[in-house]
Amino acid sequence: MSAIATSAALSFPFSFCRSTKTYTRKCFKGGFGVFAVYEEAAGIELTNKKNSWLTIFDVEDPRSKFPQSKGKFLDANQALEVARFDIQYCDWRARQDVLTIMLLHEKVVEVLNPLAREYKSIGTVKKELADLQEALSQAHKEVHISEVRVSAALDKLAYMEALVNDRLLPERSTEESVSTSSSPGTSTVSRDNVKSKQPRRTLNVSGPVQEYSPHLKNFWYPVAFSADIKDDTMIPIECFEEPWVIFRGKDGKPGCVRNTCAHRACPLHLGSVKEGRIQCPYHGENRQI
């Protein structure tokens, strides 16, 4: 009863049209009824509406068109092209996640529809609904991850555009001032000298030595692999040149703390974790989230 009520509350862009001509009603023990629609026109209308929605997800996989680059440095155009590709991939990934939710919802409707399935026991139907609800919950999590990726890619693109503008605009103004101040006879020679003295305009994407920008610090998210963490396992990582350790808290949710104890900065991942409590292997310090 609760499984059927839960699946009926799911939202979906498709709707079954109730026929005004012919329908049957089957009542079962337990206090609920199932209505079956027999009108053929309703099925045709549903199929047409479904085909119109599926065209939204007919997008080519952009991974085969990833821009290839040589060397450790990228110029401004190449860096912007990489950022644009990131946004295209995030858009494609989000469409695939939403399509997964729609297909799972169709399976839920098929399980509950007595006309589209063979006769099954109530226990079998409940088990299928529980499996579909778990898969649907996982698909919703993937959609949220895709939203975070799209937002992060847009922030990264905005940061790179600002970086390109800050570098290119002063250089262009310098070239224009030099060309206007020189005479016509020596303008070509002066311009060549300026170009030869100026270094090649490149963006160092291998890792800046200066402090990281707040825009870049919002770009890293550990949720992609946190599902593989066990209750008694700690995974050390390095994020923006700082040591961190990921583990599961007492409530079962993944958490992240600095991978150093409060005494002498000993690595915590060498110790043990139990019920969300980390114990330092050298000083016995306990940390809990």
mmCIF file of C-alpha atoms in Angstrom:
data_model
loop_
_atom_site.group_PDB
_atom_site.id
_atom_site.type_symbol
_atom_site.label_atom_id
_atom_site.label_comp_id
_atom_site.label_asym_id
_atom_site.label_seq_id
_atom_site.Cartn_x
_atom_site.Cartn_y
_atom_site.Cartn_z
ATOM 1 C CA MET A 1 0.000 0.000 0.000
ATOM 2 C CA SER A 2 2.767 2.445 0.926
ATOM 3 C CA ALA A 3 4.817 1.476 -2.156
ATOM 4 C CA ILE A 4 1.885 2.188 -4.481
ATOM 5 C CA ALA A 5 1.168 5.523 -2.784
ATOM 6 C CA THR A 6 4.829 6.514 -3.081
ATOM 7 C CA SER A 7 5.092 5.671 -6.769
ATOM 8 C CA ALA A 8 1.837 7.480 -7.519
ATOM 9 C CA ALA A 9 3.259 10.686 -6.029
ATOM 10 C CA LEU A 10 6.161 10.801 -8.521
ATOM 11 C CA SER A 11 6.047 13.758 -10.882
ATOM 12 C CA PHE A 12 6.462 13.146 -14.627
ATOM 13 C CA PRO A 13 5.762 15.203 -17.760
ATOM 14 C CA PHE A 14 3.653 12.378 -19.222
ATOM 15 C CA SER A 15 0.067 11.856 -18.086
ATOM 16 C CA PHE A 16 -2.402 9.079 -18.798
ATOM 17 C CA CYS A 17 -5.693 10.391 -20.227
ATOM 18 C CA ARG A 18 -8.745 8.886 -18.531
ATOM 19 C CA SER A 19 -11.245 7.615 -21.065
ATOM 20 C CA THR A 20 -14.851 8.780 -20.846
ATOM 21 C CA LYS A 21 -16.081 5.745 -22.788
ATOM 22 C CA THR A 22 -14.821 2.452 -21.433
ATOM 23 C CA TYR A 23 -12.994 1.504 -18.264
ATOM 24 C CA THR A 24 -12.985 -1.346 -15.799
ATOM 25 C CA ARG A 25 -12.398 -1.393 -12.101
ATOM 26 C CA LYS A 26 -10.665 -4.126 -10.145
ATOM 27 C CA CYS A 27 -10.820 -4.099 -6.364
ATOM 28 C CA PHE A 28 -8.419 -6.026 -4.155
ATOM 29 C CA LYS A 29 -8.367 -6.745 -0.486
ATOM 30 C CA GLY A 30 -6.664 -3.961 1.362
ATOM 31 C CA GLY A 31 -8.874 -0.992 0.574
ATOM 32 C CA PHE A 32 -7.539 0.310 -2.770
ATOM 33 C CA GLY A 33 -8.712 0.069 -6.362
ATOM 34 C CA VAL A 34 -6.976 -0.089 -9.761
ATOM 35 C CA PHE A 35 -8.514 1.555 -12.823
ATOM 36 C CA ALA A 36 -7.567 0.272 -16.304
ATOM 37 C CA VAL A 37 -8.145 2.402 -19.417
ATOM 38 C CA TYR A 38 -8.938 0.622 -22.696
ATOM 39 C CA GLU A 39 -9.336 3.511 -25.125
ATOM 40 C CA GLU A 40 -6.808 3.207 -27.965
ATOM 41 C CA ALA A 41 -6.747 6.953 -28.698
ATOM 42 C CA ALA A 42 -5.308 7.686 -25.255
ATOM 43 C CA GLY A 43 -2.349 5.388 -25.944
ATOM 44 C CA ILE A 44 -1.668 7.060 -29.296
ATOM 45 C CA GLU A 45 -1.721 10.516 -27.701
ATOM 46 C CA LEU A 46 0.674 9.351 -24.977
ATOM 47 C CA THR A 47 3.089 7.908 -27.577
ATOM 48 C CA ASN A 48 3.139 11.167 -29.557
ATOM 49 C CA LYS A 49 3.783 13.212 -26.425
ATOM 50 C CA LYS A 50 6.572 10.830 -25.413
ATOM 51 C CA ASN A 51 8.282 11.131 -28.819
ATOM 52 C CA SER A 52 8.207 14.933 -28.587
ATOM 53 C CA TRP A 53 9.955 14.788 -25.210
ATOM 54 C CA LEU A 54 12.589 12.276 -26.337
ATOM 55 C CA THR A 55 13.858 14.689 -29.009
ATOM 56 C CA ILE A 56 15.254 16.866 -26.204
ATOM 57 C CA PHE A 57 17.692 14.108 -25.263
ATOM 58 C CA ASP A 58 18.829 13.361 -28.821
ATOM 59 C CA VAL A 59 22.185 15.134 -28.355
ATOM 60 C CA GLU A 60 25.499 13.847 -29.688
ATOM 61 C CA ASP A 61 28.106 12.715 -27.182
ATOM 62 C CA PRO A 62 30.742 15.527 -27.216
ATOM 63 C CA ARG A 63 33.565 13.392 -25.812
ATOM 64 C CA SER A 64 34.686 12.348 -29.302
ATOM 65 C CA LYS A 65 35.253 16.014 -30.213
ATOM 66 C CA PHE A 66 37.536 16.871 -27.307
ATOM 67 C CA PRO A 67 40.106 19.474 -28.491
ATOM 68 C CA GLN A 68 43.610 18.011 -28.678
ATOM 69 C CA SER A 69 46.517 20.222 -27.582
ATOM 70 C CA LYS A 70 50.285 19.774 -27.518
ATOM 71 C CA GLY A 71 52.604 21.069 -24.843
ATOM 72 C CA LYS A 72 52.072 22.099 -21.244
ATOM 73 C CA PHE A 73 50.649 25.563 -21.960
ATOM 74 C CA LEU A 74 47.523 26.719 -23.764
ATOM 75 C CA ASP A 75 46.947 30.055 -25.424
ATOM 76 C CA ALA A 76 43.831 32.113 -24.737
ATOM 77 C CA ASN A 77 41.743 30.626 -27.554
ATOM 78 C CA GLN A 78 42.633 27.045 -26.645
ATOM 79 C CA ALA A 79 41.834 27.606 -22.969
ATOM 80 C CA LEU A 80 38.428 29.077 -23.802
ATOM 81 C CA GLU A 81 37.764 26.168 -26.169
ATOM 82 C CA VAL A 82 38.481 23.684 -23.374
ATOM 83 C CA ALA A 83 36.113 25.557 -21.043
ATOM 84 C CA ARG A 84 33.414 25.575 -23.737
ATOM 85 C CA PHE A 85 33.840 21.827 -24.178
ATOM 86 C CA ASP A 86 33.411 21.337 -20.412
ATOM 87 C CA ILE A 87 30.053 23.114 -20.550
ATOM 88 C CA GLN A 88 28.927 21.019 -23.547
ATOM 89 C CA TYR A 89 29.847 17.815 -21.744
ATOM 90 C CA CYS A 90 28.047 18.893 -18.544
ATOM 91 C CA ASP A 91 24.933 19.703 -20.604
ATOM 92 C CA TRP A 92 25.040 16.290 -22.295
ATOM 93 C CA ARG A 93 25.606 14.519 -18.965
ATOM 94 C CA ALA A 94 22.654 16.348 -17.364
ATOM 95 C CA ARG A 95 20.365 15.345 -20.253
ATOM 96 C CA GLN A 96 21.377 11.692 -19.848
ATOM 97 C CA ASP A 97 20.678 11.811 -16.089
ATOM 98 C CA VAL A 98 17.197 13.257 -16.639
ATOM 99 C CA LEU A 99 16.515 10.641 -19.335
ATOM 100 C CA THR A 100 17.452 7.918 -16.838
ATOM 101 C CA ILE A 101 14.870 9.270 -14.386
ATOM 102 C CA MET A 102 12.199 9.286 -17.107
ATOM 103 C CA LEU A 103 12.932 5.682 -18.109
ATOM 104 C CA LEU A 104 12.837 4.562 -14.473
ATOM 105 C CA HIS A 105 9.493 6.295 -14.046
ATOM 106 C CA GLU A 106 8.152 4.396 -17.046
ATOM 107 C CA LYS A 107 9.171 1.152 -15.367
ATOM 108 C CA VAL A 108 7.307 2.201 -12.203
ATOM 109 C CA VAL A 109 4.177 2.917 -14.256
ATOM 110 C CA GLU A 110 4.547 -0.429 -16.030
ATOM 111 C CA VAL A 111 4.743 -2.273 -12.713
ATOM 112 C CA LEU A 112 1.586 -0.554 -11.422
ATOM 113 C CA ASN A 113 -0.414 -0.849 -14.672
ATOM 114 C CA PRO A 114 -2.362 -4.162 -14.724
ATOM 115 C CA LEU A 115 -2.768 -4.004 -18.527
ATOM 116 C CA ALA A 116 0.946 -3.618 -19.378
ATOM 117 C CA ARG A 117 2.279 -6.505 -17.291
ATOM 118 C CA GLU A 118 1.573 -10.115 -16.500
ATOM 119 C CA TYR A 119 -0.064 -11.091 -13.243
ATOM 120 C CA LYS A 120 2.333 -10.883 -10.304
ATOM 121 C CA SER A 121 1.963 -11.330 -6.587
ATOM 122 C CA ILE A 122 1.834 -8.329 -4.276
ATOM 123 C CA GLY A 123 5.200 -9.281 -2.773
ATOM 124 C CA THR A 124 6.855 -9.339 -6.203
ATOM 125 C CA VAL A 125 5.372 -5.956 -7.100
ATOM 126 C CA LYS A 126 6.549 -4.445 -3.814
ATOM 127 C CA LYS A 127 10.076 -5.773 -4.375
ATOM 128 C CA GLU A 128 10.194 -4.362 -7.912
ATOM 129 C CA LEU A 129 8.928 -1.004 -6.671
ATOM 130 C CA ALA A 130 11.569 -0.914 -3.928
ATOM 131 C CA ASP A 131 14.340 -1.618 -6.456
ATOM 132 C CA LEU A 132 13.012 1.031 -8.828
ATOM 133 C CA GLN A 133 12.723 3.596 -6.039
ATOM 134 C CA GLU A 134 16.351 2.974 -5.071
ATOM 135 C CA ALA A 135 17.483 3.363 -8.685
ATOM 136 C CA LEU A 136 15.355 6.500 -9.017
ATOM 137 C CA SER A 137 16.912 7.985 -5.881
ATOM 138 C CA GLN A 138 20.398 7.327 -7.264
ATOM 139 C CA ALA A 139 19.420 8.963 -10.561
ATOM 140 C CA HIS A 140 18.217 12.064 -8.682
ATOM 141 C CA LYS A 141 21.609 12.255 -6.949
ATOM 142 C CA GLU A 142 23.336 12.096 -10.346
ATOM 143 C CA VAL A 143 21.182 14.999 -11.550
ATOM 144 C CA HIS A 144 22.249 17.102 -8.557
ATOM 145 C CA ILE A 145 25.896 16.247 -9.265
ATOM 146 C CA SER A 146 25.411 17.334 -12.889
ATOM 147 C CA GLU A 147 23.931 20.634 -11.697
ATOM 148 C CA VAL A 148 27.008 21.225 -9.553
ATOM 149 C CA ARG A 149 29.296 20.393 -12.480
ATOM 150 C CA VAL A 150 27.488 22.809 -14.808
ATOM 151 C CA SER A 151 27.640 25.597 -12.225
ATOM 152 C CA ALA A 152 31.339 24.950 -11.608
ATOM 153 C CA ALA A 153 32.097 24.918 -15.345
ATOM 154 C CA LEU A 154 30.338 28.268 -15.798
ATOM 155 C CA ASP A 155 32.310 29.762 -12.906
ATOM 156 C CA LYS A 156 35.526 28.453 -14.424
ATOM 157 C CA LEU A 157 34.657 29.936 -17.823
ATOM 158 C CA ALA A 158 33.897 33.337 -16.259
ATOM 159 C CA TYR A 159 37.213 33.276 -14.406
ATOM 160 C CA MET A 160 39.175 32.382 -17.545
ATOM 161 C CA GLU A 161 37.448 35.103 -19.581
ATOM 162 C CA ALA A 162 38.344 37.664 -16.929
ATOM 163 C CA LEU A 163 41.927 36.382 -16.886
ATOM 164 C CA VAL A 164 42.222 36.640 -20.668
ATOM 165 C CA ASN A 165 40.799 40.162 -20.697
ATOM 166 C CA ASP A 166 43.149 41.299 -17.926
ATOM 167 C CA ARG A 167 46.172 40.035 -19.871
ATOM 168 C CA LEU A 168 45.268 40.972 -23.417
ATOM 169 C CA LEU A 169 43.784 44.449 -22.953
ATOM 170 C CA PRO A 170 46.915 46.079 -21.379
ATOM 171 C CA GLU A 171 49.116 44.561 -24.091
ATOM 172 C CA ARG A 172 46.890 45.878 -26.860
ATOM 173 C CA SER A 173 46.826 49.359 -25.356
ATOM 174 C CA THR A 174 50.646 49.317 -25.113
ATOM 175 C CA GLU A 175 51.006 48.335 -28.764
ATOM 176 C CA GLU A 176 48.574 51.046 -29.886
ATOM 177 C CA SER A 177 50.356 53.755 -27.894
ATOM 178 C CA VAL A 178 53.740 52.752 -29.326
ATOM 179 C CA SER A 179 52.432 52.692 -32.890
ATOM 180 C CA THR A 180 50.768 56.122 -32.627
ATOM 181 C CA SER A 181 53.814 57.806 -31.040
ATOM 182 C CA SER A 182 56.284 56.563 -33.697
ATOM 183 C CA SER A 183 56.706 58.166 -37.143
ATOM 184 C CA PRO A 184 55.294 56.507 -40.299
ATOM 185 C CA GLY A 185 58.771 55.581 -41.521
ATOM 186 C CA THR A 186 59.758 53.790 -38.333
ATOM 187 C CA SER A 187 56.346 52.468 -37.246
ATOM 188 C CA THR A 188 56.873 49.065 -38.842
ATOM 189 C CA VAL A 189 60.311 48.615 -37.287
ATOM 190 C CA SER A 190 59.123 49.732 -33.828
ATOM 191 C CA ARG A 191 56.148 47.392 -33.951
ATOM 192 C CA ASP A 192 58.384 44.452 -34.854
ATOM 193 C CA ASN A 193 60.726 45.303 -31.977
ATOM 194 C CA VAL A 194 57.825 45.427 -29.496
ATOM 195 C CA LYS A 195 56.504 42.069 -30.674
ATOM 196 C CA SER A 196 59.954 40.481 -30.458
ATOM 197 C CA LYS A 197 60.491 41.740 -26.903
ATOM 198 C CA GLN A 198 57.076 40.676 -25.618
ATOM 199 C CA PRO A 199 56.756 37.027 -24.531
ATOM 200 C CA ARG A 200 54.233 34.742 -26.121
ATOM 201 C CA ARG A 201 50.763 35.177 -24.611
ATOM 202 C CA THR A 202 49.935 31.889 -22.905
ATOM 203 C CA LEU A 203 47.863 30.695 -19.981
ATOM 204 C CA ASN A 204 49.703 28.523 -17.487
ATOM 205 C CA VAL A 205 47.211 25.754 -16.728
ATOM 206 C CA SER A 206 49.761 23.411 -15.156
ATOM 207 C CA GLY A 207 49.309 25.065 -11.744
ATOM 208 C CA PRO A 208 50.014 28.664 -10.696
ATOM 209 C CA VAL A 209 52.517 29.382 -7.951
ATOM 210 C CA GLN A 210 50.448 32.237 -6.549
ATOM 211 C CA GLU A 211 47.523 31.822 -4.160
ATOM 212 C CA TYR A 212 44.501 30.131 -5.676
ATOM 213 C CA SER A 213 41.534 32.249 -6.672
ATOM 214 C CA PRO A 214 38.231 31.731 -4.792
ATOM 215 C CA HIS A 215 36.622 30.851 -8.146
ATOM 216 C CA LEU A 216 38.940 27.876 -8.556
ATOM 217 C CA LYS A 217 38.457 26.728 -4.957
ATOM 218 C CA ASN A 218 34.749 26.286 -5.666
ATOM 219 C CA PHE A 219 35.502 24.049 -8.642
ATOM 220 C CA TRP A 220 36.543 20.860 -6.773
ATOM 221 C CA TYR A 221 33.916 18.505 -5.387
ATOM 222 C CA PRO A 222 34.646 15.075 -3.813
ATOM 223 C CA VAL A 223 31.078 13.758 -4.191
ATOM 224 C CA ALA A 224 31.966 11.816 -7.349
ATOM 225 C CA PHE A 225 33.806 9.046 -5.471
ATOM 226 C CA SER A 226 32.549 9.407 -1.880
ATOM 227 C CA ALA A 227 30.026 6.585 -2.431
ATOM 228 C CA ASP A 228 32.875 4.031 -2.393
ATOM 229 C CA ILE A 229 34.062 4.951 1.123
ATOM 230 C CA LYS A 230 33.492 2.263 3.753
ATOM 231 C CA ASP A 231 32.689 2.871 7.424
ATOM 232 C CA ASP A 232 36.176 1.811 8.594
ATOM 233 C CA THR A 233 38.185 3.329 5.731
ATOM 234 C CA MET A 234 39.915 6.700 5.402
ATOM 235 C CA ILE A 235 41.075 8.055 2.045
ATOM 236 C CA PRO A 236 43.816 10.736 2.092
ATOM 237 C CA ILE A 237 43.652 13.364 -0.658
ATOM 238 C CA GLU A 238 45.436 16.592 -1.499
ATOM 239 C CA CYS A 239 43.258 19.519 -2.505
ATOM 240 C CA PHE A 240 44.919 22.811 -3.454
ATOM 241 C CA GLU A 241 48.200 21.751 -1.851
ATOM 242 C CA GLU A 242 46.524 20.966 1.496
ATOM 243 C CA PRO A 243 46.198 17.450 3.016
ATOM 244 C CA TRP A 244 42.662 16.198 3.714
ATOM 245 C CA VAL A 245 41.127 12.847 4.632
ATOM 246 C CA ILE A 246 37.653 11.603 3.643
ATOM 247 C CA PHE A 247 35.711 9.150 5.828
ATOM 248 C CA ARG A 248 32.173 8.344 6.915
ATOM 249 C CA GLY A 249 30.710 9.959 10.010
ATOM 250 C CA LYS A 250 28.568 8.396 12.701
ATOM 251 C CA ASP A 251 25.426 9.110 10.652
ATOM 252 C CA GLY A 252 26.864 7.261 7.637
ATOM 253 C CA LYS A 253 27.385 10.390 5.535
ATOM 254 C CA PRO A 254 30.823 11.181 4.042
ATOM 255 C CA GLY A 255 32.879 13.855 5.775
ATOM 256 C CA CYS A 256 36.201 15.580 5.202
ATOM 257 C CA VAL A 257 38.721 16.983 7.722
ATOM 258 C CA ARG A 258 42.324 18.141 7.641
ATOM 259 C CA ASN A 259 44.682 15.173 7.592
ATOM 260 C CA THR A 260 46.701 16.426 10.582
ATOM 261 C CA CYS A 261 46.311 15.984 14.324
ATOM 262 C CA ALA A 262 46.364 18.920 16.739
ATOM 263 C CA HIS A 263 49.667 17.973 18.422
ATOM 264 C CA ARG A 264 52.400 17.572 15.819
ATOM 265 C CA ALA A 265 50.507 17.450 12.524
ATOM 266 C CA CYS A 266 50.685 13.660 12.297
ATOM 267 C CA PRO A 267 48.740 12.117 9.373
ATOM 268 C CA LEU A 268 45.367 10.938 10.626
ATOM 269 C CA HIS A 269 44.759 8.472 7.786
ATOM 270 C CA LEU A 270 47.383 6.140 9.319
ATOM 271 C CA GLY A 271 45.153 5.710 12.367
ATOM 272 C CA SER A 272 41.732 4.114 12.684
ATOM 273 C CA VAL A 273 38.112 5.238 12.345
ATOM 274 C CA LYS A 274 35.142 3.682 14.113
ATOM 275 C CA GLU A 275 31.573 5.046 14.168
ATOM 276 C CA GLY A 276 32.763 8.345 12.728
ATOM 277 C CA ARG A 277 35.528 8.818 15.321
ATOM 278 C CA ILE A 278 39.124 9.133 14.027
ATOM 279 C CA GLN A 279 41.990 8.193 16.363
ATOM 280 C CA CYS A 280 45.526 9.482 15.781
ATOM 281 C CA PRO A 281 48.028 6.585 15.502
ATOM 282 C CA TYR A 282 50.676 8.402 17.597
ATOM 283 C CA HIS A 283 48.921 10.544 20.213
ATOM 284 C CA GLY A 284 45.505 8.888 20.514
ATOM 285 C CA GLU A 285 43.651 12.103 19.670
ATOM 286 C CA ASN A 286 39.994 11.601 18.721
ATOM 287 C CA ARG A 287 38.156 13.633 16.095
ATOM 288 C CA GLN A 288 34.503 13.106 15.308
ATOM 289 C CA ILE A 289 31.930 14.556 12.880
#
